[in-house]
Amino acid sequence: MAYPFPRLNSSPQTPQHIKGIESPRRKVSHGSHRPIAAYKRLIIIIVCSTAVLILLVRSFSGKTSRQSDRIPFSHELADDYFDHFEGHQDCGITSSDLYVPPTTSSNHARPTSPYCRNRAALLEALGGGGRHGFDAPFVPKGCHYRWYSTAEICMILDRFDGIVFIGDDVVKHLYSAFNILLRENVAQGGLKRWEMSESERNSCRCDNQFIKPECAKYAVTSSEEVDKNDGSSGHRSPYLCNRTPHFFLPITATPAPAPLHESFTTLLSKNPDSYRPIPVIHSLTLSTGLSWPTTTASMSEWIAIADASGRNTPFLWLGPVAAGHLKPPGQILSQGNNALWHFTVEMAKEARSREMDSLGLYNMTLQASSWDGSGYGERVALVQAMMVINWLSRLESS
């Protein structure tokens, strides 16, 4: 596996992080005048105390390695995850293309979970992972993430009052893949098929819904529009569940247009006394030419709106994707991998300084196919969407 750049040194701390326990040390005086019985009593006390401390340490250490997303295991990738998805044969996507399940521990006396113990470890593993070859499945580093079934994703989303995706093309494609998973449709699950002609439906299938410019205008931007319009067409592709509203706000600069602010504040103002969070996934990268001032201003812009509402709004910052080998020569200097990596590191620092979680997408796209050197297809977007769902699974629900 190639890891061309080191992982970020610091990682966000979360309420689930449990520090190690320092065992108290006892100082014992061994004066020769003590009777043998006293020595025996002292040895017994030390042995008993040590046994108690070992039990306590094992108890606490078990909590740090235990899966903490509160979602029971109800799905195994035994055959193929996408077998029942619409279009799975046409698109040729299999679960083995995207995900390598972790191996279980062979130590039956003390089994350990291969999954990341908390949100901080999860983000570090996802940002620091890589691929064992070009277009090989992405593998996290150090610990594993889960590939949730659609029913499990629904359980995760039920913990929130809404989910907001804000950003440029990176977030747009991720949100399309998010809809593909919820609609169980790899052929056109990210599109508004009720607005498309038959020829457009045939043209904008599978990878083309991400690649072709003429298909981009049909990308789904909210769960509400799917609910309202999907039944009006003979080509139905409903959500498996839709109890939690979600939408995408497209931005390429800051400040964002007023209607986007209004959409955000409208969701935040619903159920103001609710304890459930409204997570926000945010990114702004290549559309700004990797402008540091514009990107940091956008972070502050949306955080200010969220904070003014008084709602619990955890933020996840998404770093830029790597430059593919088809990146135009004229963009290599300003948007090549050297510039992208420096942008990744610095913007992660800026995000953490604003109490945002940060997920790097550089390593997971470094050896993936790109049709233009900047954009990636359906397979990459599906993995990125599942990464975000794993982050959602680790958020506190109150």
Coordinates of C-alpha atoms in Angstrom, one line a residue:
M1 CA 0.0 0.0 0.0
A2 CA 1.2 3.5 -0.8
Y3 CA 1.0 6.1 1.9
P4 CA 2.7 9.0 0.2
F5 CA 2.1 11.5 2.9
P6 CA 2.0 11.0 6.7
R7 CA -1.3 11.2 8.6
L8 CA -2.1 14.4 10.4
N9 CA -0.5 14.3 13.8
S10 CA -3.4 15.6 15.8
S11 CA -6.9 14.2 15.9
P12 CA -10.1 15.5 17.3
Q13 CA -10.9 14.4 20.9
T14 CA -14.4 13.2 21.6
P15 CA -16.5 12.4 24.6
Q16 CA -16.0 8.7 23.8
H17 CA -12.2 8.9 24.2
I18 CA -11.0 7.2 27.4
K19 CA -7.5 7.8 28.6
G20 CA -5.3 5.1 30.1
I21 CA -5.5 4.3 33.8
E22 CA -2.4 4.9 35.9
S23 CA -2.2 2.3 38.7
P24 CA -1.2 3.6 42.1
R25 CA 2.1 2.4 43.3
R26 CA 2.8 1.2 46.9
K27 CA 6.1 1.8 48.6
V28 CA 6.9 -1.0 51.0
S29 CA 9.6 -0.9 53.7
H30 CA 11.5 -4.2 54.2
G31 CA 13.0 -3.7 57.6
S32 CA 14.7 -6.9 58.9
H33 CA 13.0 -6.5 62.3
R34 CA 9.5 -7.2 60.9
P35 CA 8.1 -10.7 61.8
I36 CA 7.5 -13.2 59.0
A37 CA 3.8 -13.1 59.6
A38 CA 3.8 -9.4 58.7
Y39 CA 5.6 -10.2 55.4
K40 CA 3.0 -12.8 54.6
R41 CA 0.1 -10.4 55.3
L42 CA 1.8 -7.7 53.2
I43 CA 2.3 -10.1 50.3
I44 CA -1.3 -11.2 50.4
I45 CA -2.5 -7.5 50.4
I46 CA -0.2 -6.8 47.4
V47 CA -1.4 -9.8 45.4
C48 CA -5.1 -9.0 46.1
S49 CA -4.6 -5.4 45.2
T50 CA -2.8 -6.3 42.0
A51 CA -5.6 -8.6 41.0
V52 CA -8.2 -6.0 41.6
L53 CA -6.3 -3.4 39.6
I54 CA -5.8 -5.9 36.7
L55 CA -9.6 -6.5 36.6
L56 CA -10.3 -2.7 36.6
V57 CA -7.8 -2.0 33.8
R58 CA -9.2 -4.8 31.7
S59 CA -12.7 -3.5 32.2
F60 CA -11.8 0.0 31.1
S61 CA -9.6 -1.0 28.3
G62 CA -12.4 -3.2 26.9
K63 CA -14.6 -0.1 26.6
T64 CA -12.0 1.7 24.4
S65 CA -11.9 -1.1 21.9
R66 CA -15.6 -1.9 21.8
Q67 CA -17.7 -0.9 18.9
S68 CA -19.5 2.3 20.0
D69 CA -21.9 3.2 17.2
R70 CA -24.8 1.5 19.0
I71 CA -25.9 -0.2 15.8
P72 CA -26.2 -4.0 16.2
F73 CA -24.6 -6.2 13.5
S74 CA -27.5 -7.4 11.4
H75 CA -25.8 -7.5 8.0
E76 CA -22.9 -9.5 6.6
L77 CA -21.3 -9.0 3.1
A78 CA -21.6 -12.8 2.6
D79 CA -22.7 -12.6 -1.1
D80 CA -22.9 -9.1 -2.5
Y81 CA -24.2 -6.0 -0.9
F82 CA -25.6 -4.6 -4.1
D83 CA -27.4 -7.7 -5.4
H84 CA -30.8 -6.3 -4.7
F85 CA -30.0 -2.7 -5.8
E86 CA -31.6 -1.5 -9.0
G87 CA -29.1 -1.6 -11.9
H88 CA -26.4 -3.6 -10.1
Q89 CA -25.9 -5.8 -13.2
D90 CA -25.7 -2.9 -15.6
C91 CA -23.3 -0.9 -13.5
G92 CA -21.1 -3.9 -12.6
I93 CA -20.4 -2.7 -9.0
T94 CA -19.8 -5.3 -6.4
S95 CA -19.1 -5.0 -2.7
S96 CA -15.6 -6.5 -3.2
D97 CA -14.7 -3.6 -5.5
L98 CA -15.3 -1.2 -2.6
Y99 CA -14.8 -2.8 0.8
V100 CA -12.6 -5.4 2.4
P101 CA -14.1 -6.7 5.6
P102 CA -11.8 -6.8 8.6
T103 CA -10.4 -10.1 9.8
T104 CA -11.4 -11.2 13.3
S105 CA -9.0 -11.8 16.1
S106 CA -7.7 -15.3 16.5
N107 CA -7.2 -14.9 20.2
H108 CA -10.3 -16.5 21.6
A109 CA -9.3 -15.9 25.2
R110 CA -9.4 -12.2 24.7
P111 CA -11.1 -11.2 21.4
T112 CA -10.6 -7.6 20.3
S113 CA -12.8 -5.7 17.9
P114 CA -11.2 -4.6 14.6
Y115 CA -13.4 -1.6 14.4
C116 CA -12.3 1.9 15.5
R117 CA -13.0 2.5 19.1
N118 CA -14.3 6.1 18.8
R119 CA -14.9 8.9 16.4
A120 CA -11.3 10.3 16.7
A121 CA -9.8 7.0 15.8
L122 CA -12.2 6.5 13.0
L123 CA -11.4 9.8 11.3
E124 CA -7.7 9.2 11.7
A125 CA -7.9 5.7 10.2
L126 CA -10.1 6.9 7.2
G127 CA -7.8 9.9 6.5
G128 CA -4.6 7.8 6.8
G129 CA -5.7 4.8 4.8
G130 CA -4.9 3.9 1.2
R131 CA -5.1 1.3 -1.6
H132 CA -3.1 -1.9 -2.3
G133 CA -2.7 -0.9 -6.0
F134 CA -4.5 1.3 -8.5
D135 CA -8.3 1.1 -8.1
A136 CA -8.0 -1.5 -5.4
P137 CA -10.5 -1.3 -2.5
F138 CA -9.7 1.4 0.0
V139 CA -8.4 0.1 3.3
P140 CA -8.3 2.3 6.5
K141 CA -5.1 2.4 8.6
G142 CA -5.0 1.1 12.1
C143 CA -8.6 0.1 12.6
H144 CA -11.7 -0.5 10.5
Y145 CA -15.0 1.1 9.5
R146 CA -18.3 -0.7 8.9
W147 CA -20.2 -1.0 5.6
Y148 CA -23.8 -0.6 6.9
S149 CA -26.8 -2.1 5.3
T150 CA -29.6 0.3 4.2
A151 CA -31.7 -0.7 7.2
E152 CA -28.7 0.1 9.5
I153 CA -28.3 3.4 7.8
C154 CA -31.9 4.2 8.6
M155 CA -31.3 3.4 12.2
I156 CA -28.4 5.9 12.2
L157 CA -30.3 8.7 10.5
D158 CA -33.2 8.3 12.9
R159 CA -31.1 9.8 15.7
F160 CA -31.0 13.2 14.0
D161 CA -33.5 16.0 13.2
G162 CA -31.9 16.6 9.8
I163 CA -28.6 16.4 7.9
V164 CA -27.1 19.2 5.8
F165 CA -24.5 18.8 3.1
I166 CA -22.8 22.1 2.1
G167 CA -20.1 22.4 -0.6
D168 CA -18.9 22.1 -4.1
D169 CA -18.5 19.1 -6.4
V170 CA -16.9 16.8 -3.7
V171 CA -20.0 17.2 -1.5
K172 CA -22.4 17.1 -4.4
H173 CA -21.1 13.7 -5.6
L174 CA -21.0 12.4 -2.0
Y175 CA -24.6 13.4 -1.5
S176 CA -25.6 11.7 -4.8
A177 CA -24.0 8.5 -3.5
F178 CA -25.8 9.0 -0.1
N179 CA -29.1 9.0 -2.1
I180 CA -28.0 5.9 -4.1
L181 CA -27.6 4.0 -0.8
L182 CA -30.9 5.1 0.6
R183 CA -32.8 4.5 -2.6
E184 CA -30.9 1.2 -3.3
N185 CA -30.4 2.2 -6.9
V186 CA -26.8 2.2 -8.3
A187 CA -28.1 3.0 -11.8
Q188 CA -29.8 6.4 -11.1
G189 CA -30.3 6.7 -7.4
G190 CA -28.7 10.1 -7.3
L191 CA -30.9 11.6 -10.1
K192 CA -34.4 13.2 -10.4
R193 CA -35.6 10.7 -12.9
W194 CA -39.1 12.3 -13.0
E195 CA -37.6 15.3 -14.8
M196 CA -35.7 13.3 -17.4
S197 CA -36.7 12.0 -20.9
E198 CA -36.3 8.4 -21.7
S199 CA -33.2 9.0 -23.7
E200 CA -31.7 11.0 -20.8
R201 CA -32.4 8.2 -18.4
N202 CA -30.6 5.8 -20.7
S203 CA -27.7 8.1 -21.1
C204 CA -27.2 9.1 -17.4
R205 CA -26.8 5.6 -15.9
C206 CA -24.2 4.3 -13.4
D207 CA -21.0 6.2 -13.6
N208 CA -22.5 8.7 -16.2
Q209 CA -24.6 10.3 -13.5
F210 CA -21.4 11.5 -12.0
I211 CA -19.3 12.0 -15.1
K212 CA -21.5 13.5 -17.9
P213 CA -22.0 17.3 -17.6
E214 CA -25.5 17.0 -19.1
C215 CA -26.6 14.7 -16.3
A216 CA -25.4 17.1 -13.5
K217 CA -28.5 19.3 -13.6
Y218 CA -30.7 16.3 -12.6
A219 CA -28.8 15.5 -9.4
V220 CA -31.0 15.2 -6.4
T221 CA -30.6 18.1 -3.9
S222 CA -33.1 17.1 -1.2
S223 CA -35.1 14.3 0.3
E224 CA -38.2 16.5 0.1
E225 CA -38.1 16.7 -3.7
V226 CA -37.8 12.9 -4.0
D227 CA -40.8 12.4 -1.7
K228 CA -42.9 14.9 -3.6
N229 CA -42.1 13.9 -7.2
D230 CA -40.8 10.3 -7.4
G231 CA -44.3 8.8 -7.3
S232 CA -45.4 11.0 -10.3
S233 CA -43.3 9.0 -12.7
G234 CA -43.5 5.4 -13.8
H235 CA -39.8 5.1 -13.0
R236 CA -40.1 5.1 -9.2
S237 CA -37.1 4.8 -6.9
P238 CA -38.2 5.6 -3.4
Y239 CA -36.1 5.8 -0.2
L240 CA -36.1 2.7 2.0
C241 CA -36.7 5.2 4.8
N242 CA -37.2 8.9 4.9
R243 CA -38.0 10.0 8.4
T244 CA -35.0 12.3 8.6
P245 CA -34.8 15.2 6.1
H246 CA -31.6 15.9 4.3
F247 CA -30.5 18.3 1.6
F248 CA -27.5 19.6 -0.4
L249 CA -26.6 23.3 -0.5
P250 CA -24.3 24.0 -3.5
I251 CA -21.6 26.7 -2.9
T252 CA -18.6 27.9 -4.8
A253 CA -17.7 31.0 -2.8
T254 CA -18.4 32.9 0.4
P255 CA -20.7 34.5 1.5
A256 CA -23.2 32.0 0.1
P257 CA -26.5 33.3 -1.6
A258 CA -29.2 34.3 0.8
P259 CA -31.7 31.5 -0.2
L260 CA -29.2 28.9 0.9
H261 CA -28.9 30.6 4.3
E262 CA -32.7 30.6 4.5
S263 CA -32.9 26.9 3.8
F264 CA -30.4 26.2 6.5
T265 CA -32.0 28.4 9.1
T266 CA -35.4 27.0 8.3
L267 CA -34.3 23.5 9.2
L268 CA -32.5 24.8 12.3
S269 CA -35.6 26.6 13.5
K270 CA -37.8 23.6 13.4
N271 CA -38.3 21.9 16.8
P272 CA -36.0 24.4 18.7
D273 CA -36.3 22.5 21.9
S274 CA -35.4 19.2 20.4
Y275 CA -32.3 17.4 21.8
R276 CA -31.5 15.7 18.5
P277 CA -28.5 17.1 16.6
I278 CA -28.4 18.4 13.0
P279 CA -25.1 17.3 11.6
V280 CA -23.5 19.4 8.9
I281 CA -21.0 18.0 6.2
H282 CA -19.0 20.9 4.7
S283 CA -16.3 21.3 2.1
L284 CA -15.1 24.0 -0.3
T285 CA -12.0 23.1 -2.3
L286 CA -11.2 23.2 -6.0
S287 CA -14.1 25.6 -6.9
T288 CA -12.1 28.4 -5.0
G289 CA -8.8 27.5 -6.6
L290 CA -7.7 26.2 -3.2
S291 CA -8.1 29.7 -1.7
W292 CA -7.3 29.5 2.0
P293 CA -9.0 32.8 2.9
T294 CA -12.2 31.9 1.0
T295 CA -12.3 28.4 2.6
T296 CA -11.8 29.6 6.2
A297 CA -14.3 32.3 5.7
S298 CA -16.9 29.8 4.5
M299 CA -16.2 27.6 7.6
S300 CA -16.8 30.6 9.9
E301 CA -19.9 31.7 7.9
W302 CA -21.8 28.5 8.3
I303 CA -20.7 27.9 11.9
A304 CA -22.0 31.4 12.8
I305 CA -25.4 30.6 11.4
A306 CA -25.5 27.3 13.2
D307 CA -24.4 28.7 16.5
A308 CA -26.9 31.5 16.3
S309 CA -29.7 28.9 16.2
G310 CA -28.8 27.4 19.6
R311 CA -29.1 23.9 18.1
N312 CA -26.6 21.1 18.4
T313 CA -24.9 21.1 15.0
P314 CA -21.8 19.0 14.8
F315 CA -19.7 19.8 11.8
L316 CA -17.5 17.5 9.6
W317 CA -15.0 19.2 7.3
L318 CA -14.1 17.2 4.2
G319 CA -10.6 17.8 2.7
P320 CA -9.9 17.8 -1.1
V321 CA -9.5 14.8 -3.3
A322 CA -6.1 14.0 -4.8
A323 CA -5.2 15.0 -8.4
G324 CA -5.7 12.3 -10.9
H325 CA -3.2 11.5 -13.7
L326 CA -5.4 13.2 -16.2
K327 CA -5.2 16.6 -14.5
P328 CA -4.5 19.2 -17.2
P329 CA -0.8 20.4 -17.2
G330 CA -1.8 24.0 -16.7
Q331 CA -3.4 23.1 -13.4
I332 CA -0.6 21.0 -11.9
L333 CA 1.2 23.9 -10.2
S334 CA -1.8 25.4 -8.6
Q335 CA -4.0 22.3 -8.1
G336 CA -1.5 19.5 -8.2
N337 CA -0.9 17.0 -5.4
N338 CA 1.7 19.2 -3.6
A339 CA -0.7 22.1 -3.4
L340 CA -3.6 19.8 -2.5
W341 CA -1.7 18.1 0.4
H342 CA -0.7 21.5 1.9
F343 CA -4.3 22.6 1.6
T344 CA -5.5 19.4 3.3
V345 CA -3.1 19.9 6.3
E346 CA -3.8 23.6 6.8
M347 CA -7.6 23.4 6.4
A348 CA -7.7 20.5 8.8
K349 CA -6.0 22.7 11.4
E350 CA -8.4 25.5 10.7
A351 CA -11.4 23.2 11.0
R352 CA -10.2 21.8 14.4
S353 CA -9.6 25.3 15.6
R354 CA -13.3 25.9 15.0
E355 CA -14.3 22.7 16.8
M356 CA -15.1 20.9 13.6
D357 CA -14.2 17.3 12.9
S358 CA -12.0 16.7 9.9
L359 CA -11.9 13.9 7.3
G360 CA -9.2 13.8 4.7
L361 CA -10.1 12.4 1.3
Y362 CA -6.6 12.8 -0.3
N363 CA -5.3 9.3 0.5
M364 CA -8.5 7.5 -0.4
T365 CA -8.5 9.0 -3.9
L366 CA -4.7 9.0 -4.6
Q367 CA -4.8 5.7 -6.6
A368 CA -8.3 5.9 -7.9
S369 CA -9.5 6.4 -11.4
S370 CA -10.5 9.9 -12.4
W371 CA -12.0 10.9 -15.7
D372 CA -10.6 14.4 -15.7
G373 CA -7.9 14.6 -13.0
S374 CA -10.3 16.2 -10.5
G375 CA -13.6 14.3 -10.4
Y376 CA -14.1 10.7 -9.5
G377 CA -16.9 8.2 -10.3
E378 CA -19.6 6.3 -8.5
R379 CA -17.3 3.8 -6.7
V380 CA -15.3 6.5 -5.0
A381 CA -18.4 8.4 -4.1
L382 CA -20.1 5.4 -2.5
V383 CA -17.1 4.8 -0.3
Q384 CA -17.0 8.5 0.7
A385 CA -20.7 8.4 1.5
M386 CA -20.2 5.3 3.7
M387 CA -17.3 7.1 5.5
V388 CA -19.6 10.0 6.4
I389 CA -22.3 7.5 7.5
N390 CA -19.7 6.0 9.9
W391 CA -19.0 9.4 11.3
L392 CA -22.7 10.0 11.8
S393 CA -22.9 6.7 13.6
R394 CA -20.4 7.9 16.2
L395 CA -22.0 11.2 17.0
E396 CA -23.8 11.7 20.3
S397 CA -27.5 11.7 19.8
S398 CA -28.2 14.3 22.5

